[in-house]
PDB file of C-alpha atoms and ligand atoms in Angstrom:
ATOM      1  CA  MET A   1     -79.362  10.040   5.579  1.00 98.00           C
ATOM      2  CA  LYS A   2     -78.076   6.463   4.879  1.00 98.00           C
ATOM      3  CA  ILE A   3     -79.523   3.674   3.154  1.00 98.00           C
ATOM      4  CA  THR A   4     -78.174   0.026   3.190  1.00 98.00           C
ATOM      5  CA  TYR A   5     -79.736  -2.114   0.374  1.00 98.00           C
ATOM      6  CA  TYR A   6     -80.592  -5.658   1.232  1.00 98.00           C
ATOM      7  CA  GLY A   7     -81.615  -6.857  -2.024  1.00 98.00           C
ATOM      8  CA  HIS A   8     -85.128  -7.096  -3.907  1.00 98.00           C
ATOM      9  CA  ALA A   9     -87.088  -4.116  -2.394  1.00 98.00           C
ATOM     10  CA  SER A  10     -85.514  -4.420   1.054  1.00 98.00           C
ATOM     11  CA  PHE A  11     -83.663  -1.856   2.681  1.00 99.00           C
ATOM     12  CA  LEU A  12     -82.746   0.062   5.931  1.00 98.00           C
ATOM     13  CA  MET A  13     -82.943   3.782   6.235  1.00 98.00           C
ATOM     14  CA  GLU A  14     -81.167   5.731   8.774  1.00 98.00           C
ATOM     15  CA  ILE A  15     -82.759   8.968   9.013  1.00 98.00           C
ATOM     16  CA  ALA A  16     -83.452  11.627  11.863  1.00 98.00           C
ATOM     17  CA  GLY A  17     -81.939   9.199  14.503  1.00 98.00           C
ATOM     18  CA  GLN A  18     -84.319   6.239  13.405  1.00 98.00           C
ATOM     19  CA  LYS A  19     -83.452   3.047  11.739  1.00 98.00           C
ATOM     20  CA  ILE A  20     -86.328   2.146   9.397  1.00 99.00           C
ATOM     21  CA  LEU A  21     -86.253  -1.328   7.902  1.00 99.00           C
ATOM     22  CA  VAL A  22     -88.601  -1.431   4.659  1.00 99.00           C
ATOM     23  CA  ASP A  23     -90.175  -4.718   2.994  1.00 99.00           C
ATOM     24  CA  PRO A  24     -87.709  -7.182   4.435  1.00 98.00           C
ATOM     25  CA  PHE A  25     -87.416 -10.293   1.862  1.00 98.00           C
ATOM     26  CA  ILE A  26     -84.036 -11.364   2.588  1.00 98.00           C
ATOM     27  CA  SER A  27     -83.620 -15.019   3.754  1.00 98.00           C
ATOM     28  CA  PRO A  28     -85.482 -16.604   0.847  1.00 98.00           C
ATOM     29  CA  ASN A  29     -83.414 -14.255  -1.629  1.00 98.00           C
ATOM     30  CA  PRO A  30     -80.201 -16.468  -2.756  1.00 97.00           C
ATOM     31  CA  ASN A  31     -78.590 -13.313  -3.786  1.00 97.00           C
ATOM     32  CA  ALA A  32     -78.781 -12.082  -0.102  1.00 98.00           C
ATOM     33  CA  ALA A  33     -77.495 -15.114   1.258  1.00 98.00           C
ATOM     34  CA  HIS A  34     -74.530 -13.125   3.027  1.00 98.00           C
ATOM     35  CA  ILE A  35     -77.094 -11.080   4.862  1.00 98.00           C
ATOM     36  CA  ASN A  36     -77.860 -12.228   8.326  1.00 98.00           C
ATOM     37  CA  ILE A  37     -81.330 -11.251   9.486  1.00 98.00           C
ATOM     38  CA  ASP A  38     -80.375 -11.787  13.018  1.00 98.00           C
ATOM     39  CA  GLU A  39     -77.834  -8.911  13.026  1.00 98.00           C
ATOM     40  CA  ILE A  40     -80.353  -6.422  11.362  1.00 98.00           C
ATOM     41  CA  GLN A  41     -81.326  -3.602  13.930  1.00 98.00           C
ATOM     42  CA  CYS A  42     -84.063  -1.360  13.429  1.00 98.00           C
ATOM     43  CA  ASP A  43     -86.714   0.743  15.320  1.00 98.00           C
ATOM     44  CA  LEU A  44     -89.610   0.408  12.844  1.00 98.00           C
ATOM     45  CA  ILE A  45     -90.775  -1.764   9.965  1.00 99.00           C
ATOM     46  CA  LEU A  46     -92.650  -0.529   7.122  1.00 99.00           C
ATOM     47  CA  VAL A  47     -94.512  -2.847   4.690  1.00 98.00           C
ATOM     48  CA  SER A  48     -95.807  -1.813   1.574  1.00 98.00           C
ATOM     49  CA  HIS A  49     -98.179  -4.729   0.554  1.00 98.00           C
ATOM     50  CA  GLY A  50     -98.908  -8.175   1.481  1.00 98.00           C
ATOM     51  CA  HIS A  51     -97.109 -10.053  -1.156  1.00 98.00           C
ATOM     52  CA  GLY A  52     -94.349 -12.613  -0.164  1.00 98.00           C
ATOM     53  CA  ASP A  53     -91.553 -10.849  -1.612  1.00 98.00           C
ATOM     54  CA  HIS A  54     -92.018  -7.994   0.575  1.00 98.00           C
ATOM     55  CA  ILE A  55     -92.805  -9.479   3.874  1.00 98.00           C
ATOM     56  CA  ALA A  56     -90.832 -12.645   4.294  1.00 98.00           C
ATOM     57  CA  ASP A  57     -88.737 -11.502   7.220  1.00 98.00           C
ATOM     58  CA  VAL A  58     -91.274  -9.161   9.028  1.00 98.00           C
ATOM     59  CA  MET A  59     -92.520 -11.555  11.730  1.00 98.00           C
ATOM     60  CA  SER A  60     -88.860 -12.830  12.696  1.00 97.00           C
ATOM     61  CA  ILE A  61     -87.418  -9.628  12.904  1.00 98.00           C
ATOM     62  CA  ALA A  62     -90.303  -7.697  14.556  1.00 98.00           C
ATOM     63  CA  LYS A  63     -90.504 -10.403  17.321  1.00 97.00           C
ATOM     64  CA  ARG A  64     -86.767 -10.348  18.087  1.00 98.00           C
ATOM     65  CA  LEU A  65     -86.797  -6.704  18.339  1.00 98.00           C
ATOM     66  CA  GLY A  66     -90.216  -5.864  19.646  1.00 98.00           C
ATOM     67  CA  VAL A  67     -90.403  -2.936  17.037  1.00 98.00           C
ATOM     68  CA  THR A  68     -93.668  -1.704  15.517  1.00 98.00           C
ATOM     69  CA  VAL A  69     -94.597  -2.634  12.151  1.00 98.00           C
ATOM     70  CA  VAL A  70     -96.724  -0.155   9.826  1.00 98.00           C
ATOM     71  CA  SER A  71     -98.699  -1.154   6.884  1.00 98.00           C
ATOM     72  CA  ASN A  72    -102.312  -1.133   6.018  1.00 98.00           C
ATOM     73  CA  PRO A  73    -105.191  -2.615   8.030  1.00 98.00           C
ATOM     74  CA  GLU A  74    -105.342  -5.941   6.204  1.00 98.00           C
ATOM     75  CA  VAL A  75    -101.572  -6.733   6.394  1.00 98.00           C
ATOM     76  CA  ILE A  76    -101.624  -5.501   9.845  1.00 98.00           C
ATOM     77  CA  GLY A  77    -104.425  -7.816  10.730  1.00 98.00           C
ATOM     78  CA  TRP A  78    -102.852 -10.828   9.115  1.00 98.00           C
ATOM     79  CA  PHE A  79     -99.698 -10.319  11.065  1.00 98.00           C
ATOM     80  CA  GLN A  80    -101.741  -9.856  14.425  1.00 98.00           C
ATOM     81  CA  LYS A  81    -103.347 -13.338  13.865  1.00 97.00           C
ATOM     82  CA  GLN A  82     -99.610 -14.529  13.926  1.00 95.00           C
ATOM     83  CA  GLY A  83     -99.212 -12.839  17.249  1.00 96.00           C
ATOM     84  CA  LEU A  84     -97.768  -9.693  16.283  1.00 97.00           C
ATOM     85  CA  GLU A  85     -98.359  -7.124  18.995  1.00 96.00           C
ATOM     86  CA  LYS A  86     -96.880  -3.610  18.140  1.00 98.00           C
ATOM     87  CA  VAL A  87     -98.718  -2.274  15.020  1.00 98.00           C
ATOM     88  CA  GLN A  88     -99.501   0.807  13.206  1.00 98.00           C
ATOM     89  CA  TYR A  89    -102.153   0.421  10.553  1.00 98.00           C
ATOM     90  CA  LEU A  90    -102.626   3.232   7.832  1.00 98.00           C
ATOM     91  CA  ASN A  91    -104.668   3.333   4.995  1.00 98.00           C
ATOM     92  CA  PHE A  92    -104.207   5.860   1.982  1.00 98.00           C
ATOM     93  CA  GLY A  93    -103.618   9.270   3.127  1.00 97.00           C
ATOM     94  CA  GLY A  94    -102.979   8.198   6.685  1.00 98.00           C
ATOM     95  CA  THR A  95     -99.941   9.654   8.425  1.00 98.00           C
ATOM     96  CA  PHE A  96     -98.147   7.958  11.682  1.00 98.00           C
ATOM     97  CA  ARG A  97     -96.768  11.064  13.335  1.00 98.00           C
ATOM     98  CA  ASN A  98     -93.717  10.844  15.478  1.00 98.00           C
ATOM     99  CA  ALA A  99     -91.482  13.105  17.395  1.00 98.00           C
ATOM    100  CA  TRP A 100     -88.476  12.490  14.906  1.00 98.00           C
ATOM    101  CA  GLY A 101     -90.902  12.772  11.781  1.00 98.00           C
ATOM    102  CA  ASP A 102     -93.957  11.492   9.896  1.00 98.00           C
ATOM    103  CA  VAL A 103     -94.688   8.305   7.785  1.00 98.00           C
ATOM    104  CA  LYS A 104     -97.372   8.683   5.275  1.00 98.00           C
ATOM    105  CA  TYR A 105     -99.041   5.878   3.155  1.00 98.00           C
ATOM    106  CA  THR A 106     -99.446   6.465  -0.503  1.00 98.00           C
ATOM    107  CA  PRO A 107    -101.426   4.401  -3.189  1.00 98.00           C
ATOM    108  CA  ALA A 108     -99.708   2.298  -5.514  1.00 98.00           C
ATOM    109  CA  LEU A 109    -101.026   0.359  -8.747  1.00 98.00           C
ATOM    110  CA  HIS A 110    -100.410  -3.031  -8.136  1.00 98.00           C
ATOM    111  CA  SER A 111    -102.097  -6.002  -6.568  1.00 98.00           C
ATOM    112  CA  SER A 112    -101.967  -7.381  -2.867  1.00 94.00           C
ATOM    113  CA  SER A 113    -102.773 -10.995  -1.368  1.00 97.00           C
ATOM    114  CA  MET A 114    -101.141 -12.558   1.545  1.00 98.00           C
ATOM    115  CA  PRO A 115     -98.958 -15.686   0.997  1.00 97.00           C
ATOM    116  CA  ASP A 116    -101.773 -17.762   2.240  1.00 97.00           C
ATOM    117  CA  GLY A 117    -104.138 -16.117  -0.436  1.00 97.00           C
ATOM    118  CA  SER A 118    -106.193 -14.058   1.984  1.00 97.00           C
ATOM    119  CA  TYR A 119    -107.024 -10.403   0.985  1.00 98.00           C
ATOM    120  CA  GLY A 120    -104.196  -7.963   1.646  1.00 98.00           C
ATOM    121  CA  GLY A 121    -105.940  -4.676   1.131  1.00 98.00           C
ATOM    122  CA  ASN A 122    -104.622  -2.267  -1.197  1.00 98.00           C
ATOM    123  CA  PRO A 123    -100.888  -2.122  -2.094  1.00 98.00           C
ATOM    124  CA  GLY A 124     -98.940   1.141  -1.043  1.00 98.00           C
ATOM    125  CA  GLY A 125     -96.086   3.235  -0.679  1.00 98.00           C
ATOM    126  CA  PHE A 126     -94.519   5.807   1.864  1.00 99.00           C
ATOM    127  CA  VAL A 127     -93.275   9.097   2.296  1.00 99.00           C
ATOM    128  CA  ILE A 128     -90.924   9.414   5.168  1.00 98.00           C
ATOM    129  CA  ASN A 129     -90.656  13.079   6.093  1.00 98.00           C
ATOM    130  CA  THR A 130     -88.177  14.242   8.582  1.00 98.00           C
ATOM    131  CA  PRO A 131     -86.287  17.345   9.248  1.00 98.00           C
ATOM    132  CA  GLU A 132     -83.122  15.368   7.882  1.00 97.00           C
ATOM    133  CA  GLY A 133     -84.770  14.780   4.690  1.00 98.00           C
ATOM    134  CA  THR A 134     -87.655  13.453   2.996  1.00 98.00           C
ATOM    135  CA  VAL A 135     -87.740   9.754   1.082  1.00 98.00           C
ATOM    136  CA  PHE A 136     -90.621   8.557  -1.104  1.00 99.00           C
ATOM    137  CA  TYR A 137     -90.623   4.741  -1.640  1.00 99.00           C
ATOM    138  CA  SER A 138     -93.382   3.993  -3.955  1.00 99.00           C
ATOM    139  CA  GLY A 139     -93.967   0.237  -3.417  1.00 98.00           C
ATOM    140  CA  ASP A 140     -94.419  -2.182  -6.250  1.00 98.00           C
ATOM    141  CA  THR A 141     -96.351   0.102  -8.694  1.00 98.00           C
ATOM    142  CA  CYS A 142     -96.786   1.287 -12.681  1.00 98.00           C
ATOM    143  CA  LEU A 143     -96.797   4.845 -13.465  1.00 98.00           C
ATOM    144  CA  SER A 144     -99.491   7.114 -12.794  1.00 98.00           C
ATOM    145  CA  TYR A 145    -100.424  11.003 -12.788  1.00 98.00           C
ATOM    146  CA  ASP A 146    -101.542  10.754  -9.379  1.00 98.00           C
ATOM    147  CA  PHE A 147     -97.629  10.571  -8.177  1.00 98.00           C
ATOM    148  CA  LYS A 148     -97.703  14.236  -9.189  1.00 98.00           C
ATOM    149  CA  LEU A 149     -99.548  15.007  -5.926  1.00 98.00           C
ATOM    150  CA  ILE A 150     -96.667  13.827  -3.807  1.00 98.00           C
ATOM    151  CA  ALA A 151     -94.554  16.648  -5.199  1.00 98.00           C
ATOM    152  CA  GLU A 152     -97.408  19.189  -4.340  1.00 98.00           C
ATOM    153  CA  GLU A 153     -97.161  18.093  -0.677  1.00 98.00           C
ATOM    154  CA  PHE A 154     -93.536  17.143  -0.093  1.00 98.00           C
ATOM    155  CA  LYS A 155     -90.107  18.196  -1.398  1.00 98.00           C
ATOM    156  CA  ILE A 156     -88.622  14.689  -2.072  1.00 98.00           C
ATOM    157  CA  ASP A 157     -84.759  14.261  -1.615  1.00 98.00           C
ATOM    158  CA  LEU A 158     -84.598  10.607  -2.652  1.00 98.00           C
ATOM    159  CA  ALA A 159     -87.029   8.337  -4.584  1.00 99.00           C
ATOM    160  CA  ILE A 160     -86.861   4.588  -4.164  1.00 99.00           C
ATOM    161  CA  LEU A 161     -88.509   3.029  -7.001  1.00 99.00           C
ATOM    162  CA  PRO A 162     -88.894  -0.527  -8.480  1.00 99.00           C
ATOM    163  CA  ILE A 163     -87.341  -0.598 -12.041  1.00 98.00           C
ATOM    164  CA  GLY A 164     -87.515  -4.264 -12.698  1.00 98.00           C
ATOM    165  CA  ASP A 165     -90.524  -4.371 -15.298  1.00 98.00           C
ATOM    166  CA  THR A 166     -92.749  -7.334 -15.466  1.00 98.00           C
ATOM    167  CA  PHE A 167     -94.348  -7.185 -11.805  1.00 98.00           C
ATOM    168  CA  THR A 168     -93.919  -3.435 -11.739  1.00 98.00           C
ATOM    169  CA  MET A 169     -92.860  -0.562 -14.006  1.00 98.00           C
ATOM    170  CA  GLY A 170     -89.333  -0.568 -15.674  1.00 98.00           C
ATOM    171  CA  ALA A 171     -86.672   1.906 -15.655  1.00 98.00           C
ATOM    172  CA  LYS A 172     -88.336   4.226 -18.377  1.00 98.00           C
ATOM    173  CA  GLU A 173     -91.486   4.711 -16.275  1.00 98.00           C
ATOM    174  CA  ALA A 174     -89.611   4.841 -13.182  1.00 99.00           C
ATOM    175  CA  SER A 175     -87.732   7.854 -14.546  1.00 98.00           C
ATOM    176  CA  LYS A 176     -90.987   9.492 -15.604  1.00 98.00           C
ATOM    177  CA  LEU A 177     -92.329   8.820 -12.145  1.00 98.00           C
ATOM    178  CA  ALA A 178     -89.248  10.408 -10.636  1.00 98.00           C
ATOM    179  CA  GLN A 179     -90.005  13.546 -12.842  1.00 98.00           C
ATOM    180  CA  PHE A 180     -93.586  13.543 -11.400  1.00 98.00           C
ATOM    181  CA  VAL A 181     -92.424  13.656  -7.763  1.00 98.00           C
ATOM    182  CA  GLN A 182     -89.708  16.177  -8.740  1.00 98.00           C
ATOM    183  CA  CYS A 183     -86.659  14.161  -7.408  1.00 98.00           C
ATOM    184  CA  ASN A 184     -83.432  13.591  -9.567  1.00 98.00           C
ATOM    185  CA  LYS A 185     -81.868  11.171  -7.149  1.00 98.00           C
ATOM    186  CA  VAL A 186     -83.404   7.573  -7.442  1.00 98.00           C
ATOM    187  CA  MET A 187     -82.434   4.393  -5.906  1.00 99.00           C
ATOM    188  CA  GLY A 188     -83.506   1.375  -7.869  1.00 99.00           C
ATOM    189  CA  VAL A 189     -85.262  -1.794  -6.465  1.00 99.00           C
ATOM    190  CA  HIS A 190     -87.201  -4.858  -7.465  1.00 98.00           C
ATOM    191  CA  TYR A 191     -84.823  -5.946 -10.025  1.00 98.00           C
ATOM    192  CA  ASP A 192     -82.382  -8.944 -10.588  1.00 98.00           C
ATOM    193  CA  THR A 193     -83.900 -11.103  -7.998  1.00 98.00           C
ATOM    194  CA  PHE A 194     -85.895 -13.493 -10.153  1.00 97.00           C
ATOM    195  CA  PRO A 195     -85.000 -14.366 -13.979  1.00 97.00           C
ATOM    196  CA  ALA A 196     -87.979 -12.375 -14.917  1.00 98.00           C
ATOM    197  CA  ILE A 197     -86.777  -8.944 -13.635  1.00 98.00           C
ATOM    198  CA  VAL A 198     -83.136  -9.222 -14.583  1.00 98.00           C
ATOM    199  CA  ILE A 199     -82.381  -5.873 -16.324  1.00 98.00           C
ATOM    200  CA  ASP A 200     -79.262  -4.249 -18.060  1.00 98.00           C
ATOM    201  CA  HIS A 201     -77.853  -2.016 -15.521  1.00 98.00           C
ATOM    202  CA  ALA A 202     -76.199   0.241 -17.792  1.00 98.00           C
ATOM    203  CA  LYS A 203     -79.321   0.590 -19.916  1.00 98.00           C
ATOM    204  CA  ALA A 204     -81.599   1.541 -16.835  1.00 98.00           C
ATOM    205  CA  LYS A 205     -79.036   4.052 -15.663  1.00 98.00           C
ATOM    206  CA  ALA A 206     -79.157   5.666 -19.183  1.00 98.00           C
ATOM    207  CA  GLU A 207     -82.986   6.194 -19.122  1.00 98.00           C
ATOM    208  CA  PHE A 208     -82.438   8.126 -15.850  1.00 98.00           C
ATOM    209  CA  SER A 209     -79.246  10.258 -17.063  1.00 98.00           C
ATOM    210  CA  SER A 210     -81.285  10.955 -20.241  1.00 98.00           C
ATOM    211  CA  ASN A 211     -83.716  12.775 -17.854  1.00 98.00           C
ATOM    212  CA  GLY A 212     -80.976  14.597 -15.918  1.00 98.00           C
ATOM    213  CA  GLN A 213     -81.436  12.044 -13.083  1.00 98.00           C
ATOM    214  CA  GLU A 214     -79.034   9.768 -11.214  1.00 98.00           C
ATOM    215  CA  LEU A 215     -79.961   6.177 -10.741  1.00 98.00           C
ATOM    216  CA  TYR A 216     -78.174   4.507  -7.622  1.00 98.00           C
ATOM    217  CA  LEU A 217     -77.961   0.734  -7.915  1.00 98.00           C
ATOM    218  CA  LEU A 218     -76.571  -0.670  -4.565  1.00 98.00           C
ATOM    219  CA  GLU A 219     -74.893  -4.055  -4.036  1.00 98.00           C
ATOM    220  CA  ILE A 220     -76.547  -6.247  -1.684  1.00 98.00           C
ATOM    221  CA  GLY A 221     -75.314  -5.318   1.783  1.00 98.00           C
ATOM    222  CA  GLU A 222     -73.798  -1.892   0.630  1.00 98.00           C
ATOM    223  CA  SER A 223     -74.624   1.381   2.625  1.00 98.00           C
ATOM    224  CA  ARG A 224     -74.669   4.743   0.888  1.00 98.00           C
ATOM    225  CA  ASP A 225     -75.170   8.277   2.356  1.00 98.00           C
ATOM    226  CA  PHE A 226     -77.617  10.336   0.402  1.00 97.00           C
TER     227      PHE A 226
HETATM  228 NI1   NI B   1     -95.965  -7.174  -5.109  1.00 79.04          NI
HETATM  229 MN1   MN B   2     -93.001  -7.171  -5.218  1.00 79.04          MN
END
């Protein structure tokens, strides 16, 4: 599988013949000024929760490409009011089943309101389970023992976890979460975008390596095969 990082918690996953865009927040991010959202191609968009730093570019990309947006019922309802037509809602435990693989919506411990203050349902994450590999993106969350349940159901090949602290867990807890999901390969997200979440990269990598794990921190616009 190939992952392209678009900054903050935005990335494109190319897996099992699909291009899956996750939590697009690109045009408002000055660090991602070199990414042209009109050039992004995808087959599906996943949205973990309703906060602005995860949904900013959903409507423009979904409308241009006519692709399905997957999120919880409240986030989906909010987009439908703005004219989004192709949708798949999932609440916790729900799975979107496709010929190429499945997408399961998993709980996160965070908050979720839409940019206009309306209710955004519960925040979540996703397991993308395909014959080519299985990826777990936790969404914005802290650490919880419940993440051990993910490893009971799936063999995770890559975990994509927030590491920026302040709004989510930091690197130390994320490394523990990676242990809970039994995955030694972690891509870090949700760091360096705002002053409150600027992190020391070497220190974050050391937290993971001390537990026998590898932390990947991609440059914005960089692609990597996992
Ligand atoms: Ni959030
Ligand atoms: Mn966030």
